[in-house]
Coordinates of N, CA and C in Angstrom, one line a residue:
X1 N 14.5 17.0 2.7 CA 13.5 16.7 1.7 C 13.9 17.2 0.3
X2 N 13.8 16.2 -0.9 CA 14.3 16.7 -2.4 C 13.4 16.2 -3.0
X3 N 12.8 17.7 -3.7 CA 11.5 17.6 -4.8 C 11.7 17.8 -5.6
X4 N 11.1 16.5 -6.7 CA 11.8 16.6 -8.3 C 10.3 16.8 -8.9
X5 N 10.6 18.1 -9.8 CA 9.9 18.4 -10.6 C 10.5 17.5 -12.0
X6 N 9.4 16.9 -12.6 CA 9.8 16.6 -13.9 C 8.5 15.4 -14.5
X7 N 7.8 16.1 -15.8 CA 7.0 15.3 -16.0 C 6.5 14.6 -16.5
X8 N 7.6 14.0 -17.0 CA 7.6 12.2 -17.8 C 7.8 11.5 -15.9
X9 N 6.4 10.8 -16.2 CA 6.6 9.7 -14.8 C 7.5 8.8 -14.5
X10 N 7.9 8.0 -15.6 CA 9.1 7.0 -15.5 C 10.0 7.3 -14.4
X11 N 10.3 8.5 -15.4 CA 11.8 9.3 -15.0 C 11.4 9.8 -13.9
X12 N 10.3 10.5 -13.4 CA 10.2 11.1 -11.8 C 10.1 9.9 -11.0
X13 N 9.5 8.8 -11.3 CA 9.7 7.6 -10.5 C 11.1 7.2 -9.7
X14 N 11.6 7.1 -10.8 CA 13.3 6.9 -10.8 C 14.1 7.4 -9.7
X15 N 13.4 8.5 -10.2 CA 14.4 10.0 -9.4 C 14.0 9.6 -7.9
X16 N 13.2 9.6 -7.7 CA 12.6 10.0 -6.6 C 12.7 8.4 -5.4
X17 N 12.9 7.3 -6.3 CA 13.2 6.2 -5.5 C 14.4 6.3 -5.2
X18 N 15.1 6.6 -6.0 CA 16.7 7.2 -5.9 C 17.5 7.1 -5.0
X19 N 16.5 8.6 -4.9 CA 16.8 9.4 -3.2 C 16.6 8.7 -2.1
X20 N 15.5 8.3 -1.6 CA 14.7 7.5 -1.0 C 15.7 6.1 -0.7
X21 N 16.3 5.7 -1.6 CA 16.9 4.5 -1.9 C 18.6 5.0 -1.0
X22 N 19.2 6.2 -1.0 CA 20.3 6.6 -0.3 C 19.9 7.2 0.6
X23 N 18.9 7.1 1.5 CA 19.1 8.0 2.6 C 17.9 9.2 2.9
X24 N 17.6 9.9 1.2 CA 16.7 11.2 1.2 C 15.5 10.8 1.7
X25 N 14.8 11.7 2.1 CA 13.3 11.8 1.8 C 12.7 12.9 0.5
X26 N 12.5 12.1 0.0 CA 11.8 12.9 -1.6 C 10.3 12.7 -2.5
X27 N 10.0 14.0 -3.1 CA 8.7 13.4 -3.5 C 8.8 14.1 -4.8
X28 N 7.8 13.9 -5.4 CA 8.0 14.2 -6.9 C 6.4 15.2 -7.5
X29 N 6.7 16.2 -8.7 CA 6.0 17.0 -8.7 C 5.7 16.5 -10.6
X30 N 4.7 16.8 -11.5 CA 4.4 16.6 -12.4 C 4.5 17.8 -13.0
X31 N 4.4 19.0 -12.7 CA 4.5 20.2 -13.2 C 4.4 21.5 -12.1
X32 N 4.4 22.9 -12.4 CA 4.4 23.9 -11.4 C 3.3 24.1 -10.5
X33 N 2.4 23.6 -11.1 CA 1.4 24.2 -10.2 C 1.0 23.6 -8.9
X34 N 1.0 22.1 -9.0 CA 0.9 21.1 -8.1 C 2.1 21.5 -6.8
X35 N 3.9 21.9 -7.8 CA 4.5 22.3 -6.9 C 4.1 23.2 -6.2
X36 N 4.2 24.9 -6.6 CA 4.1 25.6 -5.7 C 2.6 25.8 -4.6
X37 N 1.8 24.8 -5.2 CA 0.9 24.5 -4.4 C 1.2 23.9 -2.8
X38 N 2.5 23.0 -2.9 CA 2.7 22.1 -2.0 C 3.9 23.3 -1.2
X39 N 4.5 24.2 -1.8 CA 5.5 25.2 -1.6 C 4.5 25.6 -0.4
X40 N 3.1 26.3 -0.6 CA 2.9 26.9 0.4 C 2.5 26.6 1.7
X41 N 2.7 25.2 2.0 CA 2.7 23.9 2.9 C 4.1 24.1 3.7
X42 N 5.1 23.5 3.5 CA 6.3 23.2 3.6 C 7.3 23.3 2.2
X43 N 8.5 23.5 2.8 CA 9.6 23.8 2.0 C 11.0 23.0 2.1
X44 N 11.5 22.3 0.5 CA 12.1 21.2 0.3 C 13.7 21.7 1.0
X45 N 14.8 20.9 1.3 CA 16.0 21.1 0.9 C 17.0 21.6 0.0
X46 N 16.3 20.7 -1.1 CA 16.4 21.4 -2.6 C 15.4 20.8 -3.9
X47 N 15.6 21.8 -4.4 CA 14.9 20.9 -5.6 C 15.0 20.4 -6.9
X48 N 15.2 19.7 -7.8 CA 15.6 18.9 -8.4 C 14.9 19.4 -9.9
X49 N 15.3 20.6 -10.5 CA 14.1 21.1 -11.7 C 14.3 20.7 -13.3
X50 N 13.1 19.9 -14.0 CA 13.4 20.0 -15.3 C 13.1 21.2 -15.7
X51 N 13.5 21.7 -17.2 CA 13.6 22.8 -17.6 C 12.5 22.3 -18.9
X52 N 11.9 21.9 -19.1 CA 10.7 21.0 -20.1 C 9.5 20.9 -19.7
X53 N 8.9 21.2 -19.2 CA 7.5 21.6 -18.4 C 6.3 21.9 -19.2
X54 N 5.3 21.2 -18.8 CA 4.1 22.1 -19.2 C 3.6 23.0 -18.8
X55 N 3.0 23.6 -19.6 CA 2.2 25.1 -18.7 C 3.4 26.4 -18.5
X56 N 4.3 25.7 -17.2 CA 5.2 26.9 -16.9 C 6.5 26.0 -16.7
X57 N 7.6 26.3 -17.5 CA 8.6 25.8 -18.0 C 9.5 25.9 -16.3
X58 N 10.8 24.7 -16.6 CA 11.6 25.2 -15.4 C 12.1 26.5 -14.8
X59 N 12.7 27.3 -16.2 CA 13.2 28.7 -15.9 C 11.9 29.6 -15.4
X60 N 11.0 30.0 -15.6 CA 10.4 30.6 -15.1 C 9.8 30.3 -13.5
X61 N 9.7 28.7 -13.9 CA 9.6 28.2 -12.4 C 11.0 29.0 -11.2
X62 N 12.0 28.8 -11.7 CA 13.2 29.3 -11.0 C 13.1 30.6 -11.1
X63 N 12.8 31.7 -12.0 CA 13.0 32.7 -11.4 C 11.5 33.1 -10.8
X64 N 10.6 32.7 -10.8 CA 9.4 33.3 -9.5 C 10.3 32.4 -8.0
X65 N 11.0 31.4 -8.2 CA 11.8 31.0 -6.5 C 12.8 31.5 -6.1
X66 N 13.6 32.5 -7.1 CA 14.4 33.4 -6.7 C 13.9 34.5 -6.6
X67 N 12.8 35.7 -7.0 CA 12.4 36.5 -6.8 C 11.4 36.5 -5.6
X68 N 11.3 35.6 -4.6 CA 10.3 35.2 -3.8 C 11.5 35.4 -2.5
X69 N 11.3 36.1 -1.4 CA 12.3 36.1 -0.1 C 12.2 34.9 0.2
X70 N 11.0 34.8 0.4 CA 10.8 33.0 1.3 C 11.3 31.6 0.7
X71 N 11.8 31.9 0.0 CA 12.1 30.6 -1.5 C 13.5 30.6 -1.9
X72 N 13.8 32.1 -1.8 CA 15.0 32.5 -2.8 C 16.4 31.6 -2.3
X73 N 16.2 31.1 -1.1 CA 17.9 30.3 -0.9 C 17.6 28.7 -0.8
X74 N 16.4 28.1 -1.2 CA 16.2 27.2 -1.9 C 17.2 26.6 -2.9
X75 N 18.1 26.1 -2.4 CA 19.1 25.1 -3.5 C 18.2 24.6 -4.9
X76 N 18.7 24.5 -5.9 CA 18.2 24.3 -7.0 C 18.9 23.8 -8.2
X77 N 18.7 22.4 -8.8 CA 19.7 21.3 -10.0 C 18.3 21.8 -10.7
X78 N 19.3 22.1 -11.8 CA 18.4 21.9 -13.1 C 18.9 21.1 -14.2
X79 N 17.8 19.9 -14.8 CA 18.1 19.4 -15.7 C 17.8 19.9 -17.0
X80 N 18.7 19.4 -17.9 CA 18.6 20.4 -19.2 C 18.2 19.2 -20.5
X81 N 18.1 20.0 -21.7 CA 18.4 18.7 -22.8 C 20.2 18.4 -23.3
X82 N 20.5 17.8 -23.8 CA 21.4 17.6 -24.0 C 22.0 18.6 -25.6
X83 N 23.1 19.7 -25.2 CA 22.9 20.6 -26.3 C 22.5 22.1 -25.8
X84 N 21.6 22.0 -25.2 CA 20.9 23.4 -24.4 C 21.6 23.9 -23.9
X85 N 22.7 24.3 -24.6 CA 23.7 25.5 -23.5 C 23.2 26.8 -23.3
X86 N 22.2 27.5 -23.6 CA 22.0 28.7 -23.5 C 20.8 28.3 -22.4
X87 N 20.3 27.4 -22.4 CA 19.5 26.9 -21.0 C 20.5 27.0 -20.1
X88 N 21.6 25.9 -19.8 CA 22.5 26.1 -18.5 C 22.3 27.4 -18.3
X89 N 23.4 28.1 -19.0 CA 23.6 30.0 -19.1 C 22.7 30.4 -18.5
X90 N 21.6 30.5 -19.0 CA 20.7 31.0 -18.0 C 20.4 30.6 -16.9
X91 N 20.0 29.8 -16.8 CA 19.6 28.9 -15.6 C 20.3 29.4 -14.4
X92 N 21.9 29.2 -15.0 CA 23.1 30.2 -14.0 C 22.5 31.3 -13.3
X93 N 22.7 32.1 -14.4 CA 22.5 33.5 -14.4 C 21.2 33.6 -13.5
X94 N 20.2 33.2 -13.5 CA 19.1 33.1 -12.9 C 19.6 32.8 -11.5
X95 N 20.4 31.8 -11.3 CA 20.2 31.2 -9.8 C 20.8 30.1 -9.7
X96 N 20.6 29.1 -10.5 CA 20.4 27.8 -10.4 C 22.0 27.4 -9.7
X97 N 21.9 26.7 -8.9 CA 23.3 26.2 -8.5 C 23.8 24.6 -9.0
X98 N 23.5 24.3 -9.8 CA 23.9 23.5 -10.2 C 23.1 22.4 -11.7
X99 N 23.7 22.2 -12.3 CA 22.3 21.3 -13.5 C 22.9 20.0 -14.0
X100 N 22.1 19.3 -14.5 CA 22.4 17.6 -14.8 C 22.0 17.9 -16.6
X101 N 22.9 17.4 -17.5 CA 22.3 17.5 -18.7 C 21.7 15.4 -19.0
X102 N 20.9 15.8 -19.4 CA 19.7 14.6 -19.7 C 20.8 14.0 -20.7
X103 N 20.6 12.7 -20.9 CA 20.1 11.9 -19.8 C 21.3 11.6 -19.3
X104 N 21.2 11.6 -17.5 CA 22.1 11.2 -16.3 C 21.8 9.9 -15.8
X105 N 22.5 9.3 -15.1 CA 23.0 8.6 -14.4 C 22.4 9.0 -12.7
X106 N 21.5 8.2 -12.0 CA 20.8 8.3 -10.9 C 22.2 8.7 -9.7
X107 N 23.2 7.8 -10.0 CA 24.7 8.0 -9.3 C 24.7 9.4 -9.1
X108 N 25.0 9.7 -10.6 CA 25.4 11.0 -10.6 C 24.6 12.1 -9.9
X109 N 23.3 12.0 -10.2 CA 22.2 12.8 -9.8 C 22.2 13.1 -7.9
X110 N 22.6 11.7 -7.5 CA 22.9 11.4 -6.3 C 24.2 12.2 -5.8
X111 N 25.2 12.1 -6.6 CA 26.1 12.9 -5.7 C 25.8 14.3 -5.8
X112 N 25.3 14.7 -7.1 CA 25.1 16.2 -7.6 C 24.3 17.2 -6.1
X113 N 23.2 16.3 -5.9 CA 22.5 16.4 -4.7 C 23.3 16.7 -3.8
X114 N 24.2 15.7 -3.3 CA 25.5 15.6 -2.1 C 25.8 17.2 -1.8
X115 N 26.2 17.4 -3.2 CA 27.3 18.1 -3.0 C 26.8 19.8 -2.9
X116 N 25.8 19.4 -3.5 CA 25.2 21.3 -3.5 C 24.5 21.2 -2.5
X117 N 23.9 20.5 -1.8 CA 23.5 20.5 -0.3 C 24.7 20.9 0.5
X118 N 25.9 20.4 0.5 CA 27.4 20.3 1.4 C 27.8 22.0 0.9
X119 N 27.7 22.1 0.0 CA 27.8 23.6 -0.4 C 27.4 24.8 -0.1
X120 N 26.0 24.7 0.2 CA 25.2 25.4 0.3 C 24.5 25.0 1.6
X121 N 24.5 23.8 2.2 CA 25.1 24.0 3.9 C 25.6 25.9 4.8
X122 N 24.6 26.6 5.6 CA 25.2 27.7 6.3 C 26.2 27.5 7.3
X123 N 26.1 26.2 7.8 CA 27.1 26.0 9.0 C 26.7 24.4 9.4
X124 N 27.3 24.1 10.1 CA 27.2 22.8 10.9 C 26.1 22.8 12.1
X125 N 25.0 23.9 12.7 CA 24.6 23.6 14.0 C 23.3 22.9 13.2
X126 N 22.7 22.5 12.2 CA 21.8 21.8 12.4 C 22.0 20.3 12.1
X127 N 22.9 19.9 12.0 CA 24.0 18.5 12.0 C 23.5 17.7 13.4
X128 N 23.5 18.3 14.3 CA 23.5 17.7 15.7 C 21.9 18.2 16.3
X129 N 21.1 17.1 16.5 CA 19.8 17.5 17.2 C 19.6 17.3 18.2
X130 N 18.9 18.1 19.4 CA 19.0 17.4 20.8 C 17.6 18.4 21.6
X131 N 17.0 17.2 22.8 CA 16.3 17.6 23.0 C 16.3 16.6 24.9
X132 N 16.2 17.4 25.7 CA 16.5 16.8 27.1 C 17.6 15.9 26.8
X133 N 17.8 14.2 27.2 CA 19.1 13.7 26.6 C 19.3 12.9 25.6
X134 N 18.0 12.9 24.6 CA 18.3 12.7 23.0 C 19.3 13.6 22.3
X135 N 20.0 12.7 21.9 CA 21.1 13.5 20.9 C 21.1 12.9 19.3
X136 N 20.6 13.9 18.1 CA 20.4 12.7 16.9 C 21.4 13.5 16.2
X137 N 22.3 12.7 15.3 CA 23.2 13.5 14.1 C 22.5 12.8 13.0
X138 N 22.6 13.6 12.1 CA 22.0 13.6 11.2 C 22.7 13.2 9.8
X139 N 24.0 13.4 9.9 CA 25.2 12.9 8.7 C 25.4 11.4 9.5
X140 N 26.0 11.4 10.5 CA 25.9 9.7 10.9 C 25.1 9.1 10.7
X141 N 23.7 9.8 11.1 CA 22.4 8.7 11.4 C 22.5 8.0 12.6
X142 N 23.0 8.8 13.7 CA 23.2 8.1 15.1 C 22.2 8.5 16.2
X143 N 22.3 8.1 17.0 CA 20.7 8.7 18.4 C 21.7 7.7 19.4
X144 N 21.6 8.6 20.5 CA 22.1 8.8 21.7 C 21.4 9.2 23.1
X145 N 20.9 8.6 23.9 CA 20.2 8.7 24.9 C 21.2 8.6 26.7
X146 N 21.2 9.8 27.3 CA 22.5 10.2 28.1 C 23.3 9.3 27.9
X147 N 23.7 9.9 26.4 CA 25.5 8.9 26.3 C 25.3 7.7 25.6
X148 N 24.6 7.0 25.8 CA 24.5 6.0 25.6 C 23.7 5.4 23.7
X149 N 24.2 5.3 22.7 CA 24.0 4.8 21.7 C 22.9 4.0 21.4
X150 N 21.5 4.0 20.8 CA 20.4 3.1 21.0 C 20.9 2.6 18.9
X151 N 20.0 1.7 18.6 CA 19.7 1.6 17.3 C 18.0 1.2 17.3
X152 N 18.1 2.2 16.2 CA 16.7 3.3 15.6 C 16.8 2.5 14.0
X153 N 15.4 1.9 13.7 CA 15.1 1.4 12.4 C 15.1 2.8 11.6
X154 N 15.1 2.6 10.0 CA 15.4 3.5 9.3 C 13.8 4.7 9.2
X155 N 12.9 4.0 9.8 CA 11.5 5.1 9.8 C 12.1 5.8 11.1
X156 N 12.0 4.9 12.2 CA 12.0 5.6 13.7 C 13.0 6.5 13.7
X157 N 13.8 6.8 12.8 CA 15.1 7.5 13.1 C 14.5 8.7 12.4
X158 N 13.6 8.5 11.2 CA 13.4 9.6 10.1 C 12.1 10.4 11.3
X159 N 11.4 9.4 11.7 CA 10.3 10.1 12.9 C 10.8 10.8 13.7
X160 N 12.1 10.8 14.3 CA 12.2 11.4 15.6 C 13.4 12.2 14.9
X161 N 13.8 12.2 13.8 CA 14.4 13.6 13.6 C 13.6 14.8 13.0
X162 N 12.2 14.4 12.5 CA 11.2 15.2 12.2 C 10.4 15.7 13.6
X163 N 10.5 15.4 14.2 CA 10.3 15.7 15.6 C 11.6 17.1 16.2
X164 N 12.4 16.7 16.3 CA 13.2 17.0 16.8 C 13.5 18.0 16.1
X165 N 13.6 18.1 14.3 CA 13.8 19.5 13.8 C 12.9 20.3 14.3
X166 N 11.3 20.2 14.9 CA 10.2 21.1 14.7 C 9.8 20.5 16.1
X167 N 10.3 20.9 17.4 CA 9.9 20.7 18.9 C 8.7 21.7 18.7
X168 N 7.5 20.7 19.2 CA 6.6 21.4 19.6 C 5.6 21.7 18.6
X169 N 6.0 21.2 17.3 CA 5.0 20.9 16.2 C 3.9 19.6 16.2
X170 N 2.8 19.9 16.5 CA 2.2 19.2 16.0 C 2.1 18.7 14.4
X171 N 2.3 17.2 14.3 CA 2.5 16.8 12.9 C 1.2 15.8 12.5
X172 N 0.1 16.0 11.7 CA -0.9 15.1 11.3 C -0.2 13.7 10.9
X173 N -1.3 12.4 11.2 CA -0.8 11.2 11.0 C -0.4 11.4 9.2
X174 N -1.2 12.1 8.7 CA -0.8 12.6 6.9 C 0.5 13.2 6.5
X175 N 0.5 13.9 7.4 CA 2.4 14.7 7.2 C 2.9 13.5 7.3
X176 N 2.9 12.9 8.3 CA 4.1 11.6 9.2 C 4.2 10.9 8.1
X177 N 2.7 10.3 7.8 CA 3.0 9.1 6.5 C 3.5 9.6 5.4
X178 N 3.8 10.9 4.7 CA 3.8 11.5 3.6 C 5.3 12.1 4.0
X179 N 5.9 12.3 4.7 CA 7.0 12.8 5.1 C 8.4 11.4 5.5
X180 N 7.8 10.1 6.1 CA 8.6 9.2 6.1 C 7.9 7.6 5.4
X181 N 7.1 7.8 4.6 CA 6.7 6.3 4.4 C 6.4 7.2 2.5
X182 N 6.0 8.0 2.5 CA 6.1 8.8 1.0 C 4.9 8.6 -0.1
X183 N 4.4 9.4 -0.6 CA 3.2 9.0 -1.7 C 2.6 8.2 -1.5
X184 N 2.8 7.0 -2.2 CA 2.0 5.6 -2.7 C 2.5 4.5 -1.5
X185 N 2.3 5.2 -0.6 CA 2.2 4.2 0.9 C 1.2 3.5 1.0
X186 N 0.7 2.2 0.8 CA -0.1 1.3 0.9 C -0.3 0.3 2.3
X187 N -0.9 0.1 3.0 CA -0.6 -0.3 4.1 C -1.6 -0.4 5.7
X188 N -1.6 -1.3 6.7 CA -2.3 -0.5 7.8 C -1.9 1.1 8.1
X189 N -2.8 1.5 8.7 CA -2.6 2.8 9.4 C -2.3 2.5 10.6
X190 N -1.9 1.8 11.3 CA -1.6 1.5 12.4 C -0.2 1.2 12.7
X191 N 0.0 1.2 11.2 CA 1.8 1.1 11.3 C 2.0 2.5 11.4
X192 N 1.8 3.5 11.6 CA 2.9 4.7 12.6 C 2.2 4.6 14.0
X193 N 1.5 4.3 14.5 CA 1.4 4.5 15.9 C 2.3 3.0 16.5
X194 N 2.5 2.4 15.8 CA 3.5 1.0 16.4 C 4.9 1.5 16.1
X195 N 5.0 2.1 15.4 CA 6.7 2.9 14.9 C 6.5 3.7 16.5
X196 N 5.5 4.7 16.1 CA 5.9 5.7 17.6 C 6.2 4.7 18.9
X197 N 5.2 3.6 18.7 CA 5.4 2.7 20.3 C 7.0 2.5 20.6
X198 N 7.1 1.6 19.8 CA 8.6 1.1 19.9 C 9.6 2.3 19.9
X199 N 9.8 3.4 19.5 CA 10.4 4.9 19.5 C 10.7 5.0 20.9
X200 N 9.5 5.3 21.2 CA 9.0 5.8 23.0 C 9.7 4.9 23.6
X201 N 9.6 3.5 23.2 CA 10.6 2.5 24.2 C 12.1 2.7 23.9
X202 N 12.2 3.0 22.6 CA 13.7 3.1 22.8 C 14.0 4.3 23.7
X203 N 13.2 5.1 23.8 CA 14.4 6.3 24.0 C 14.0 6.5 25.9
X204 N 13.4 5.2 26.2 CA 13.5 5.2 27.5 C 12.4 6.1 28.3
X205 N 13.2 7.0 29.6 CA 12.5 8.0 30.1 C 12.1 9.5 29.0
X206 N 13.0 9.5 28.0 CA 12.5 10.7 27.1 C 11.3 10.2 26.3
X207 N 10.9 9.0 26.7 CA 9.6 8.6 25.1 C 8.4 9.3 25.3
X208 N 8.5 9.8 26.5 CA 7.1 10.4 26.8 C 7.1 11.9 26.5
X209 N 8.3 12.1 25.7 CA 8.5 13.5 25.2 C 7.2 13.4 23.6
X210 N 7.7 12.2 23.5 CA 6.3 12.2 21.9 C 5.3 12.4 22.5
X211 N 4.3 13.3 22.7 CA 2.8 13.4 22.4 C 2.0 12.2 21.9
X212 N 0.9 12.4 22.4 CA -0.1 11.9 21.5 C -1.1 13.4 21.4
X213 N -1.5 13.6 19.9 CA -2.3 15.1 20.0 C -3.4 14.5 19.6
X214 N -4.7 14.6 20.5 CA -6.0 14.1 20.1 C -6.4 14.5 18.9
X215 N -7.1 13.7 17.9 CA -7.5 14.4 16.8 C -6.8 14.4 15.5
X216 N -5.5 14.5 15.8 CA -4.6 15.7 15.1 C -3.6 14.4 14.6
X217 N -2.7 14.0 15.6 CA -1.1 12.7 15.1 C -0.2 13.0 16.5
X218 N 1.0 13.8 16.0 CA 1.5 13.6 17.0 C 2.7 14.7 17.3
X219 N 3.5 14.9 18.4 CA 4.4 15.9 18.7 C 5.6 16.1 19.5
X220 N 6.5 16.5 19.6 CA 7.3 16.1 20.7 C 7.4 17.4 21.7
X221 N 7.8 17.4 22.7 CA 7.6 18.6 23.8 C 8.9 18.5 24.2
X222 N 9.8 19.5 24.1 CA 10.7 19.5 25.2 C 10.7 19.9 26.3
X223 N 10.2 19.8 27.6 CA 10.0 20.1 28.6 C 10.7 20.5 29.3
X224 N 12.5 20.6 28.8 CA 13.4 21.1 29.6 C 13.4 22.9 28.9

């Protein structure tokens, strides 16, 4: 997940379809407070910070995420204005692992992402996900059922690797839609329980590893 703070809408639009548009799951923040609000929910991959903010500017945004244990190894692109070299400098010096000077190129923004993620990667074991004889990689985008290769639409693959990162989590139908369908999801509500159906059929005898959690959405159990 890649959250772009930045709060000319346009431009967070952009960004954020972007991502979304290669592969990510991303959502977008209008200023700090909204973010760290959502910080204390769940926590991004990386995050994508302008340095032009209302209220509380990017740099300060970055150093309360660096002075925070729980936050502090939170990857972090900061965009700048163009000229602002003592912004980069800092931003460095602060933390920041990488920055985009305004105005960029979505391409670029896109690989910048790639690559400080690949950087900042601790190792390869969360690459490969598995649970009884689901097996999901996550750089392929492959799922594997004992051995055998299934094809997974681009939600069902994002659902059951959110599953599979967090065995045993119960996830509300609101995370699900807000985690693989994104903000301004318009739509039946009944399109994730038909995503889950067809899931559960792909993956055979393991489908019954998905839960149904009364009340609540939904979960996977590993039973082995």
């Amino acid at each position: 997940m890649i959250w772009c703070v930045e709060d000319d809408e346009n431009i967070r639009e952009i960004e954020v379809y972007s991502l979304r548009s290669t592969g990510f799951e991303a959502r977008g923040f209008a200023e700090g407070r909204s973010f760290f609000a959502a910080l204390e929910k769940e926590k991004p991959d990386l995050i994508l910070l302008d340095i032009m903010l209302p209220e509380m500017d990017g740099v300060a945004i970055l150093q309360r995420l660096k002075a925070d244990k729980g936050t502090a190894d939170i990857p972090v692109i900061m965009a700048t204005a163009k000229g602002a070299e003592h912004e980069k400098v800092r931003s460095l010096d602060i933390g920041a692992d990488d920055y985009l000077v305004k105005p960029f190129g979505m391409m670029e923004m896109v690989s910048r992402v790639k690559a400080v993620l690949r950087r900042c990667k601790k190792d390869g074991s969360d690459v490969l996900l598995k649970a009884g004889g689901i097996l999901l990689h996550k750089e392929e985008r492959t799922v594997s059922v004992d051995g055998a290769r299934i094809e997974l639409t681009f939600k069902e693959f994002e659902l059951l690797r959110l599953f599979l990162e967090k065995p045993g989590t119960a996830f509300s139908r609101e995370q699900l839609f807000l985690r693989v369908w994104g903000d301004n999801y318009v739509g039946e509500t009944r399109t994730l329980d038909m995503h889950i159906r067809t899931l559960r059929s792909k993956l055979g005898k393991y489908g019954g590893m998905i839960e149904t959690v009364r009340g609540v959405g939904y979960r996977l159990e590993d039973k082995a």
